[in-house]
Tab-separated table of C-alpha atoms and ligand atoms in Angstrom:
chain	number	residue	atom	x	y	z
A	195	MET	CA	61.960	-92.143	-135.934
A	196	GLY	CA	61.971	-95.917	-136.533
A	197	LYS	CA	59.396	-98.387	-135.330
A	198	ILE	CA	57.878	-97.399	-131.964
A	199	ARG	CA	58.017	-100.218	-129.425
A	200	ILE	CA	55.146	-99.763	-126.993
A	201	GLY	CA	54.840	-100.939	-123.412
A	202	LEU	CA	51.093	-100.974	-122.671
A	203	PHE	CA	49.714	-100.600	-119.141
A	204	GLY	CA	46.108	-101.854	-118.868
A	205	PHE	CA	44.211	-104.295	-121.041
A	206	GLY	CA	40.609	-103.454	-120.185
A	207	VAL	CA	38.072	-101.569	-122.303
A	208	VAL	CA	40.579	-99.044	-123.664
A	209	GLY	CA	43.689	-101.281	-123.685
A	210	GLN	CA	41.966	-103.895	-125.837
A	211	GLY	CA	40.662	-101.145	-128.106
A	212	ILE	CA	44.239	-99.909	-128.631
A	213	TYR	CA	45.404	-103.414	-129.506
A	214	GLU	CA	42.585	-103.694	-132.070
A	215	VAL	CA	43.074	-100.215	-133.561
A	216	LEU	CA	46.829	-100.784	-133.989
A	217	ARG	CA	46.103	-104.127	-135.650
A	218	ARG	CA	43.756	-102.396	-138.141
A	219	THR	CA	46.019	-99.428	-138.913
A	220	LYS	CA	48.516	-99.870	-141.728
A	221	ASN	CA	50.309	-96.539	-141.648
A	222	VAL	CA	51.541	-96.609	-138.103
A	223	ASP	CA	55.004	-97.933	-137.494
A	224	ALA	CA	54.404	-99.141	-133.946
A	225	GLU	CA	53.982	-102.436	-132.115
A	226	ILE	CA	52.977	-103.446	-128.612
A	227	VAL	CA	55.819	-105.486	-127.119
A	228	LYS	CA	54.643	-105.909	-123.518
A	229	ILE	CA	51.338	-105.528	-121.654
A	230	CYS	CA	51.224	-104.942	-117.909
A	231	VAL	CA	47.968	-105.845	-116.130
A	232	ARG	CA	46.876	-106.185	-112.511
A	233	SER	CA	46.055	-109.896	-112.580
A	234	LEU	CA	47.810	-112.473	-114.740
A	235	ASP	CA	45.111	-115.037	-113.935
A	236	LYS	CA	42.338	-113.204	-115.775
A	237	PRO	CA	41.299	-114.772	-119.085
A	238	ARG	CA	42.465	-112.648	-122.062
A	239	PRO	CA	41.221	-112.603	-125.672
A	240	GLY	CA	42.350	-115.838	-127.346
A	241	GLU	CA	44.777	-114.851	-130.079
A	242	ILE	CA	47.216	-112.924	-127.869
A	243	ASP	CA	50.257	-114.846	-126.706
A	244	ARG	CA	50.257	-114.938	-122.897
A	245	ARG	CA	54.002	-114.226	-122.916
A	246	PHE	CA	53.097	-110.640	-123.833
A	247	PHE	CA	51.573	-110.131	-120.376
A	248	THR	CA	53.263	-109.226	-117.128
A	249	ASP	CA	52.101	-107.986	-113.749
A	250	SER	CA	55.409	-106.257	-113.053
A	251	ALA	CA	55.577	-102.579	-113.989
A	252	ASP	CA	59.377	-102.756	-113.965
A	253	GLU	CA	59.386	-105.248	-116.827
A	254	ILE	CA	58.250	-102.324	-118.975
A	255	LEU	CA	59.825	-99.387	-117.129
A	256	LEU	CA	63.307	-100.951	-117.076
A	257	ASP	CA	63.257	-102.390	-120.599
A	258	PRO	CA	65.629	-100.220	-122.696
A	259	ALA	CA	64.008	-101.488	-125.906
A	260	ILE	CA	60.659	-99.839	-125.064
A	261	ASP	CA	60.426	-96.302	-126.368
A	262	LEU	CA	56.810	-95.340	-125.610
A	263	ILE	CA	54.552	-96.159	-122.673
A	264	VAL	CA	50.798	-96.153	-123.197
A	265	GLU	CA	49.035	-96.047	-119.828
A	266	VAL	CA	45.320	-96.913	-119.635
A	267	ILE	CA	44.769	-98.434	-116.212
A	268	ASP	CA	41.830	-97.697	-113.937
A	269	ASP	CA	43.835	-96.988	-110.778
A	270	ALA	CA	44.781	-93.301	-110.522
A	271	GLU	CA	47.385	-93.763	-107.766
A	272	ALA	CA	49.204	-96.570	-109.592
A	273	SER	CA	48.942	-94.572	-112.814
A	274	TYR	CA	50.647	-91.597	-111.121
A	275	ARG	CA	53.526	-93.804	-109.922
A	276	ILE	CA	53.948	-95.377	-113.381
A	277	VAL	CA	53.828	-92.082	-115.293
A	278	LYS	CA	56.254	-90.391	-112.896
A	279	ALA	CA	58.685	-93.313	-113.068
A	280	ALA	CA	58.528	-93.289	-116.874
A	281	LEU	CA	59.096	-89.538	-117.168
A	282	GLU	CA	62.014	-89.734	-114.706
A	283	ARG	CA	63.552	-92.334	-117.018
A	284	LYS	CA	62.864	-90.002	-119.983
A	285	ILE	CA	60.425	-92.462	-121.568
A	286	PRO	CA	57.549	-90.623	-123.327
A	287	VAL	CA	54.020	-91.515	-122.172
A	288	VAL	CA	50.531	-91.474	-123.673
A	289	SER	CA	47.844	-91.598	-120.955
A	290	GLY	CA	44.053	-91.586	-120.793
A	291	ASN	CA	43.789	-91.250	-117.028
A	292	LYS	CA	41.877	-88.017	-116.362
A	293	ALA	CA	41.680	-88.488	-112.575
A	294	MET	CA	45.459	-88.872	-112.315
A	295	LEU	CA	46.188	-86.023	-114.735
A	296	ALA	CA	43.754	-83.548	-113.171
A	297	ASN	CA	45.290	-84.059	-109.739
A	298	HIS	CA	48.967	-84.011	-110.752
A	299	LEU	CA	49.236	-82.088	-114.013
A	300	GLN	CA	51.240	-79.162	-112.617
A	301	GLU	CA	53.971	-81.490	-111.344
A	302	LEU	CA	53.888	-83.632	-114.495
A	303	ILE	CA	54.326	-80.558	-116.705
A	304	GLU	CA	57.413	-79.561	-114.723
A	305	MET	CA	58.773	-83.118	-115.017
A	306	GLN	CA	58.282	-83.075	-118.780
A	307	LYS	CA	60.247	-79.838	-119.043
A	308	ARG	CA	62.999	-80.922	-116.660
A	309	ASN	CA	63.536	-84.236	-118.420
A	310	GLY	CA	62.850	-83.095	-121.984
A	311	VAL	CA	60.243	-85.812	-122.419
A	312	ALA	CA	56.639	-85.851	-123.714
A	313	LEU	CA	53.374	-86.771	-121.991
A	314	LEU	CA	50.355	-86.775	-124.342
A	315	TYR	CA	46.757	-87.301	-123.186
A	316	ASP	CA	44.136	-86.281	-125.731
A	317	ALA	CA	42.095	-89.407	-124.869
A	318	SER	CA	41.659	-88.222	-121.277
A	319	SER	CA	39.248	-85.462	-122.267
A	320	CYS	CA	36.238	-86.429	-124.384
A	321	GLY	CA	37.514	-89.721	-125.819
A	322	SER	CA	37.596	-89.490	-129.588
A	323	ILE	CA	37.010	-85.720	-129.806
A	324	PRO	CA	40.372	-84.009	-130.408
A	325	VAL	CA	39.961	-81.243	-127.859
A	326	ILE	CA	43.398	-80.977	-126.259
A	327	ARG	CA	45.621	-80.836	-129.326
A	328	ASN	CA	43.251	-78.349	-130.992
A	329	LEU	CA	43.315	-76.066	-127.964
A	330	GLU	CA	47.090	-76.376	-127.767
A	331	GLU	CA	47.856	-75.763	-131.444
A	332	TYR	CA	45.022	-73.958	-133.195
A	333	TYR	CA	43.720	-71.843	-130.333
A	334	ASP	CA	47.197	-70.776	-129.192
A	335	ASN	CA	46.325	-67.088	-128.939
A	336	ASP	CA	44.392	-64.645	-126.790
A	337	LEU	CA	41.096	-64.862	-128.681
A	338	LEU	CA	39.615	-67.791	-126.771
A	339	LEU	CA	36.810	-66.743	-124.430
A	340	GLU	CA	35.086	-69.913	-123.351
A	341	VAL	CA	35.109	-73.691	-123.522
A	342	LYS	CA	31.866	-75.232	-122.447
A	343	GLY	CA	30.325	-78.602	-122.956
A	344	ILE	CA	28.910	-81.953	-122.095
A	345	LEU	CA	31.992	-83.928	-121.153
A	346	ASN	CA	30.453	-87.029	-119.568
A	347	GLY	CA	28.555	-89.571	-121.647
A	348	SER	CA	26.962	-91.555	-118.791
A	349	SER	CA	25.214	-88.642	-117.115
A	350	ASN	CA	24.163	-87.316	-120.515
A	351	TYR	CA	22.689	-90.689	-121.424
A	352	ILE	CA	20.677	-90.702	-118.183
A	353	LEU	CA	19.389	-87.152	-118.708
A	354	SER	CA	18.459	-87.935	-122.338
A	355	ARG	CA	16.424	-90.945	-121.251
A	356	VAL	CA	14.678	-88.834	-118.645
A	357	PHE	CA	13.899	-85.881	-120.944
A	358	ASP	CA	13.311	-87.495	-124.325
A	359	HIS	CA	11.893	-90.861	-123.285
A	360	GLN	CA	10.044	-89.944	-120.074
A	361	CYS	CA	12.056	-92.631	-118.306
A	362	PRO	CA	12.266	-92.441	-114.477
A	363	TYR	CA	15.745	-91.451	-113.236
A	364	ALA	CA	16.461	-94.756	-111.413
A	365	GLU	CA	15.498	-96.749	-114.515
A	366	ALA	CA	17.685	-94.539	-116.755
A	367	LEU	CA	20.649	-95.059	-114.423
A	368	ALA	CA	20.116	-98.839	-114.441
A	369	GLN	CA	20.006	-98.785	-118.271
A	370	ALA	CA	23.223	-96.765	-118.447
A	371	GLN	CA	24.922	-99.325	-116.198
A	372	ALA	CA	23.552	-102.278	-118.161
A	373	LEU	CA	24.851	-100.757	-121.411
A	374	GLY	CA	28.274	-100.143	-119.860
A	375	PHE	CA	28.032	-96.335	-120.062
A	376	ALA	CA	28.055	-95.909	-116.281
A	377	GLU	CA	30.434	-97.491	-113.790
A	378	SER	CA	28.980	-100.019	-111.326
A	379	ASP	CA	29.717	-97.245	-108.794
A	380	PRO	CA	28.333	-94.415	-110.936
A	381	SER	CA	29.124	-91.543	-108.575
A	382	PHE	CA	32.254	-90.543	-110.544
A	383	ASP	CA	30.014	-89.785	-113.545
A	384	ILE	CA	26.787	-88.514	-112.017
A	385	GLU	CA	28.313	-86.408	-109.227
A	386	GLY	CA	30.263	-84.487	-111.888
A	387	TYR	CA	33.841	-85.563	-111.020
A	388	ASP	CA	34.581	-87.098	-114.417
A	389	SER	CA	33.533	-83.800	-116.050
A	390	LEU	CA	35.528	-81.851	-113.467
A	391	PHE	CA	38.771	-83.733	-114.172
A	392	LYS	CA	38.354	-83.170	-117.911
A	393	LEU	CA	37.640	-79.483	-117.326
A	394	VAL	CA	40.864	-79.080	-115.301
A	395	ILE	CA	42.895	-80.594	-118.163
A	396	ILE	CA	41.055	-78.557	-120.807
A	397	THR	CA	41.688	-75.317	-118.884
A	398	VAL	CA	45.454	-75.906	-118.859
A	399	HIS	CA	45.377	-76.006	-122.656
A	400	ALA	CA	42.659	-73.371	-123.150
A	401	LEU	CA	44.017	-70.629	-120.886
A	402	GLY	CA	47.408	-71.844	-119.663
A	403	VAL	CA	46.313	-72.065	-116.027
A	404	TYR	CA	46.167	-75.112	-113.775
A	405	VAL	CA	43.481	-75.082	-111.071
A	406	HIS	CA	43.326	-77.974	-108.607
A	407	PRO	CA	40.013	-79.931	-108.722
A	408	ARG	CA	39.369	-79.244	-105.016
A	409	ASP	CA	39.061	-75.501	-105.751
A	410	ILE	CA	36.298	-75.888	-108.354
A	411	PHE	CA	32.565	-76.044	-107.631
A	412	THR	CA	31.165	-79.381	-108.821
A	413	TYR	CA	27.540	-80.391	-108.505
A	414	GLY	CA	26.034	-83.455	-110.185
A	415	ILE	CA	22.649	-84.838	-111.181
A	416	SER	CA	22.071	-87.526	-108.525
A	417	THR	CA	19.366	-85.539	-106.688
A	418	ILE	CA	17.355	-84.554	-109.772
A	419	HIS	CA	13.659	-85.118	-109.188
A	420	ASP	CA	10.463	-85.364	-111.262
A	421	SER	CA	9.533	-81.837	-110.216
A	422	ASP	CA	12.795	-80.451	-111.710
A	423	ILE	CA	12.110	-82.258	-114.955
A	424	ARG	CA	8.528	-80.976	-114.993
A	425	TYR	CA	9.728	-77.425	-114.342
A	426	ALA	CA	12.315	-77.625	-117.143
A	427	ARG	CA	9.758	-79.039	-119.590
A	428	GLU	CA	7.329	-76.236	-118.781
A	429	LYS	CA	10.080	-73.718	-119.578
A	430	ARG	CA	10.938	-75.643	-122.778
A	431	VAL	CA	14.528	-76.267	-121.737
A	432	LYS	CA	16.517	-79.426	-121.046
A	433	ILE	CA	18.734	-79.961	-118.024
A	434	LYS	CA	22.267	-80.993	-119.035
A	435	LEU	CA	25.363	-81.539	-116.898
A	436	VAL	CA	27.658	-78.807	-118.194
A	437	ALA	CA	31.332	-78.106	-117.510
A	438	GLN	CA	32.589	-74.658	-118.385
A	439	VAL	CA	35.580	-72.384	-118.239
A	440	VAL	CA	34.722	-68.793	-119.118
A	441	LYS	CA	36.683	-65.549	-119.321
A	442	VAL	CA	34.545	-63.091	-117.395
A	443	ALA	CA	36.672	-59.977	-117.830
A	444	GLY	CA	39.936	-59.415	-119.657
A	445	ASP	CA	42.134	-60.673	-116.855
A	446	ARG	CA	39.913	-63.178	-115.021
A	447	PHE	CA	38.170	-66.454	-115.705
A	448	THR	CA	35.848	-68.734	-113.821
A	449	MET	CA	35.053	-72.450	-114.065
A	450	PHE	CA	32.545	-74.904	-112.608
A	451	VAL	CA	30.568	-78.083	-113.277
A	452	MET	CA	26.811	-77.942	-112.723
A	453	PRO	CA	23.503	-78.997	-114.215
A	454	GLU	CA	22.306	-76.212	-116.463
A	455	PHE	CA	19.057	-75.177	-118.136
A	456	VAL	CA	19.778	-75.417	-121.853
A	457	SER	CA	17.451	-73.803	-124.372
A	458	PRO	CA	16.821	-75.268	-127.863
A	459	LYS	CA	18.887	-72.458	-129.398
A	460	LYS	CA	22.115	-73.819	-127.917
A	461	TYR	CA	24.357	-76.321	-129.700
A	462	ILE	CA	24.552	-78.588	-126.653
A	463	TYR	CA	20.747	-78.889	-126.501
A	464	SER	CA	20.943	-81.547	-129.217
A	465	VAL	CA	23.892	-83.456	-127.721
A	466	ASP	CA	21.981	-86.497	-126.519
A	467	ASP	CA	22.523	-90.034	-125.287
A	468	GLU	CA	26.129	-91.006	-124.579
A	469	TYR	CA	27.570	-88.318	-126.882
A	470	ASN	CA	29.790	-85.417	-125.851
A	471	GLY	CA	29.784	-81.896	-127.291
A	472	VAL	CA	32.201	-79.038	-126.773
A	473	VAL	CA	31.541	-75.410	-127.722
A	474	ILE	CA	34.549	-73.144	-128.141
A	475	ARG	CA	33.907	-69.428	-128.245
A	476	GLY	CA	36.348	-66.725	-129.123
A	477	GLU	CA	36.666	-63.160	-130.217
A	478	CYS	CA	36.503	-62.830	-134.018
A	479	TYR	CA	35.274	-66.358	-134.750
A	480	ASP	CA	32.271	-66.513	-132.374
A	481	ARG	CA	31.383	-70.177	-131.780
A	482	GLN	CA	32.747	-73.513	-132.928
A	483	PHE	CA	31.332	-76.867	-131.996
A	484	MET	CA	32.890	-80.327	-131.680
A	485	PHE	CA	30.626	-83.335	-131.298
A	486	GLY	CA	31.343	-87.035	-130.962
A	487	LYS	CA	31.851	-90.131	-128.885
A	488	GLY	CA	33.450	-89.218	-125.601
A	489	ALA	CA	34.112	-92.739	-124.392
A	490	GLY	CA	34.068	-96.399	-125.381
A	491	SER	CA	36.736	-98.842	-126.436
A	492	LEU	CA	37.457	-97.966	-130.077
A	493	PRO	CA	36.612	-94.229	-129.927
A	494	THR	CA	39.025	-93.752	-127.021
A	495	ALA	CA	41.617	-95.973	-128.672
A	496	SER	CA	41.423	-93.846	-131.827
A	497	SER	CA	42.523	-90.850	-129.802
A	498	ILE	CA	45.387	-92.853	-128.252
A	499	LEU	CA	46.387	-93.880	-131.788
A	500	SER	CA	46.510	-90.231	-132.789
A	501	ASP	CA	48.877	-89.527	-129.879
A	502	ILE	CA	51.043	-92.530	-130.836
A	503	MET	CA	51.248	-91.214	-134.427
A	504	ALA	CA	52.086	-87.759	-133.053
A	505	ARG	CA	55.032	-89.286	-131.184
A	506	GLN	CA	56.281	-90.642	-134.510
A	507	HIS	CA	56.813	-87.004	-135.414
A	508	ASP	CA	58.312	-86.200	-132.012
A	509	TYR	CA	55.288	-84.106	-131.080
A	510	ARG	CA	54.954	-82.790	-127.540
A	511	TYR	CA	52.759	-80.176	-125.886
A	512	GLU	CA	54.652	-76.933	-125.481
A	513	TYR	CA	52.200	-75.456	-122.939
A	514	LYS	CA	52.743	-72.147	-124.722
A	515	LYS	CA	49.938	-70.366	-122.905
A	516	MET	CA	51.491	-71.171	-119.528
A	517	ASN	CA	54.405	-68.934	-120.555
A	518	TYR	CA	52.301	-65.989	-121.670
A	519	ALA	CA	53.130	-62.812	-119.750
A	520	ASP	CA	49.445	-62.037	-119.293
A	521	ARG	CA	47.539	-65.040	-118.068
A	522	PRO	CA	44.008	-64.665	-116.720
A	523	ALA	CA	43.497	-65.312	-112.990
A	524	TYR	CA	40.932	-67.770	-111.625
A	525	THR	CA	38.065	-66.129	-109.771
A	526	THR	CA	34.997	-67.386	-107.947
A	527	ASP	CA	33.831	-63.853	-107.231
A	528	ILE	CA	31.126	-64.199	-109.841
A	529	LEU	CA	27.366	-63.951	-109.590
A	530	LEU	CA	25.429	-66.950	-110.889
A	531	ARG	CA	21.703	-67.264	-111.398
A	532	ILE	CA	20.645	-70.491	-109.725
A	533	TYR	CA	17.529	-72.629	-109.749
A	534	ALA	CA	17.157	-74.347	-106.360
A	535	ARG	CA	14.490	-76.939	-105.546
A	536	TYR	CA	14.333	-78.072	-101.934
A	537	THR	CA	12.051	-79.602	-99.312
A	538	ASP	CA	13.445	-79.649	-95.747
A	539	THR	CA	16.947	-78.215	-96.289
A	540	PRO	CA	16.514	-74.435	-95.909
A	541	VAL	CA	18.374	-73.340	-99.030
A	542	PRO	CA	17.522	-69.603	-98.661
A	543	ALA	CA	18.988	-69.676	-95.137
A	544	ILE	CA	22.155	-71.531	-96.218
A	545	LEU	CA	23.004	-69.574	-99.352
A	546	PRO	CA	23.386	-65.789	-99.200
A	547	PHE	CA	21.259	-64.896	-102.238
A	548	GLU	CA	21.847	-61.347	-103.417
A	549	LYS	CA	18.533	-61.235	-105.209
A	550	ILE	CA	15.596	-63.631	-105.469
A	551	HIS	CA	13.719	-63.441	-108.759
A	552	GLU	CA	11.094	-66.150	-108.286
A	553	GLN	CA	9.929	-68.223	-105.350
A	554	TYR	CA	7.320	-70.933	-105.010
A	555	PHE	CA	6.209	-72.959	-101.979
A	556	SER	CA	4.050	-76.059	-101.909
A	557	SER	CA	3.489	-79.072	-99.665
A	558	GLU	CA	5.521	-81.238	-102.099
A	559	CYS	CA	8.553	-79.004	-102.678
A	560	ASN	CA	9.762	-75.409	-102.835
A	561	TYR	CA	11.826	-73.724	-105.475
A	562	LEU	CA	13.493	-70.418	-106.040
A	563	ILE	CA	15.505	-68.664	-108.695
A	564	GLY	CA	18.068	-66.286	-107.313
A	565	ASP	CA	21.500	-64.729	-107.734
A	566	VAL	CA	24.317	-66.085	-105.605
A	567	LYS	CA	28.111	-65.859	-105.752
A	568	LEU	CA	30.045	-68.900	-106.952
A	569	SER	CA	32.323	-68.394	-103.920
A	570	ALA	CA	29.264	-68.844	-101.654
A	571	LEU	CA	28.360	-72.107	-103.394
A	572	ILE	CA	31.902	-73.343	-102.743
A	573	GLU	CA	31.846	-72.188	-99.139
A	574	HIS	CA	28.546	-73.962	-98.420
A	575	ARG	CA	28.927	-77.039	-100.624
A	576	ALA	CA	29.166	-79.478	-97.681
A	577	GLU	CA	25.746	-78.278	-96.514
A	578	LEU	CA	24.275	-78.740	-100.006
A	579	ASN	CA	25.700	-82.051	-101.234
A	580	GLY	CA	23.526	-85.145	-101.046
A	581	LYS	CA	20.626	-83.279	-99.458
A	582	ASP	CA	16.947	-83.167	-100.484
A	583	LEU	CA	17.632	-80.416	-102.972
A	584	PHE	CA	18.708	-79.842	-106.543
A	585	LEU	CA	20.634	-76.932	-108.023
A	586	ALA	CA	20.971	-75.881	-111.649
A	587	ASN	CA	22.680	-72.961	-113.331
A	588	ILE	CA	20.680	-70.573	-115.492
A	589	PRO	CA	23.341	-69.205	-117.852
A	590	LEU	CA	24.002	-65.511	-117.560
A	591	PHE	CA	27.185	-65.133	-119.552
A	592	PHE	CA	26.505	-64.730	-123.261
A	593	ILE	CA	22.944	-65.478	-122.325
A	594	ASP	CA	21.447	-66.425	-125.675
A	595	ARG	CA	24.459	-67.234	-127.720
A	596	ASP	CA	25.847	-70.689	-127.034
B	828	NAP	N1	36.431	-96.611	-120.901
B	828	NAP	C1	36.433	-95.457	-121.558
B	828	NAP	O1	35.584	-95.218	-122.416
B	828	NAP	C2	37.483	-94.426	-121.256
B	828	NAP	C3	37.522	-93.237	-122.024
B	828	NAP	C4	38.530	-92.294	-121.791
B	828	NAP	C5	39.464	-92.540	-120.802
B	828	NAP	N2	39.402	-93.684	-120.065
B	828	NAP	C6	40.410	-93.899	-119.020
B	828	NAP	O2	41.251	-94.986	-119.407
B	828	NAP	C7	41.665	-95.708	-118.255
B	828	NAP	C8	41.260	-97.184	-118.416
B	828	NAP	O3	39.861	-97.298	-118.514
B	828	NAP	P1	39.175	-98.702	-118.911
B	828	NAP	O4	37.733	-98.382	-119.103
B	828	NAP	O5	39.928	-99.355	-120.011
B	828	NAP	O6	39.348	-99.533	-117.548
B	828	NAP	P2	39.105	-101.097	-117.326
B	828	NAP	O7	38.307	-101.695	-118.426
B	828	NAP	O8	38.614	-101.250	-115.924
B	828	NAP	O9	40.587	-101.722	-117.433
B	828	NAP	C9	41.562	-101.364	-116.523
B	828	NAP	C10	42.838	-102.150	-116.816
B	828	NAP	O10	43.861	-101.663	-115.958
B	828	NAP	C11	44.568	-102.778	-115.408
B	828	NAP	N3	45.165	-102.348	-114.140
B	828	NAP	C12	44.568	-101.823	-113.043
B	828	NAP	N4	45.475	-101.504	-112.096
B	828	NAP	C13	46.685	-101.855	-112.617
B	828	NAP	C14	48.009	-101.772	-112.134
B	828	NAP	N5	48.284	-101.291	-110.924
B	828	NAP	N6	49.020	-102.206	-112.948
B	828	NAP	C15	48.766	-102.680	-114.184
B	828	NAP	N7	47.513	-102.780	-114.698
B	828	NAP	C16	46.497	-102.378	-113.917
B	828	NAP	C17	43.512	-103.856	-115.254
B	828	NAP	O11	44.147	-105.120	-115.170
B	828	NAP	P3	43.278	-106.490	-115.118
B	828	NAP	O12	42.785	-106.651	-116.543
B	828	NAP	O13	44.240	-107.519	-114.724
B	828	NAP	O14	42.169	-106.237	-114.136
B	828	NAP	C18	42.726	-103.661	-116.560
B	828	NAP	O15	43.332	-104.347	-117.623
B	828	NAP	C19	41.001	-94.999	-117.059
B	828	NAP	O16	41.908	-94.070	-116.549
B	828	NAP	C20	39.822	-94.279	-117.679
B	828	NAP	O17	39.455	-93.105	-116.939
B	828	NAP	C21	38.445	-94.628	-120.283
């Protein structure tokens, strides 16, 4: 393939990083020829000719000279329209938009096949850590048992400040925002949705199954309290926001996003601050661990660069596992061991615990540790979210091994 002529959508944190990374890289035969942004009035970094910019998507989508679209905008609905229009026109796309991908991946996979065109998105899941292409190419067999990790840097930064620096939660959140790790509306990160979207994408490439985000239990860290932190410290564990997809029996798997008690023996125990870490477990090879920067301008751009280089070699995801005769089925009929701390919300009356292992009542707060089905957590999530309570998973699968 000759020189790749790129139409870039978005010139924010990631878009500017891509411009910089391409400028620094000698062995990539690609150039940005047009940049589409939301507002042409915004000041842009000095050295870039303003004639590069447009606010009309069609100026890129209808330009026959453009042979790759790189889409890094922060509007999931607009991103969906742009990516669909590009794929319909058989223009390959590189995207970093996890919210858009997680909600529409099934349809976008069919479009890729129908039109014989590629959509690459390694940057969407864990920034610079090459999770997707590794799952797609190296782990393209039945041995994979589990992918589990810390997929969101902002919430991890907050929890690290709280655990390692004795910082109050509100102060840690304010620091994360001031440093640009958390959005000004941080709910996407701290309520677990960012991790959820990444987990949906990862599962497509890990097990060949797409599960819609609405069908997955997601619980964040926004209601964590000093008493939870005290409890975890007493037990010598940290609380981390963990996303996981796990094969639970030969033909079934489960997935969820939840705070989890993590003991010092686990790899993810030492994934601190804004870093991400992903543990891959399989038959025969036990555990492998990927660690790195999951977000930020240049780290994310480096992953986009890798996808651009891959297009130079005509690379596309084959979604091989989606065609396997024997794919595991998603189940929520799984017993989890849960820590629940609550004050007024009657957690034991809301959740049908099958067994309660520990219970403690005081004038300040109550807590219990009990076994409850994941399906029950999903069924009752509206009664649990945003209330005066906090839930965390106590890992049962492979209990001491990850
Ligand atoms: N930041 C990270 O570390 C990171 C990591 C991995 C993935 N991502 C993903 O990458 C994407 C971009 O993130 P970001 O942090 O770079 O966002 P950002 O800094 O807020 O920049 C967003 C850019 O998108 C442009 N834009 C918004 N709506 C548009 C539309 N309808 N048409 C054309 N341009 C539009 C904006 O234009 P104006 O400049 O005119 O406002 C801006 O340049 C998101 O999907 C995010 O989830 C980000």
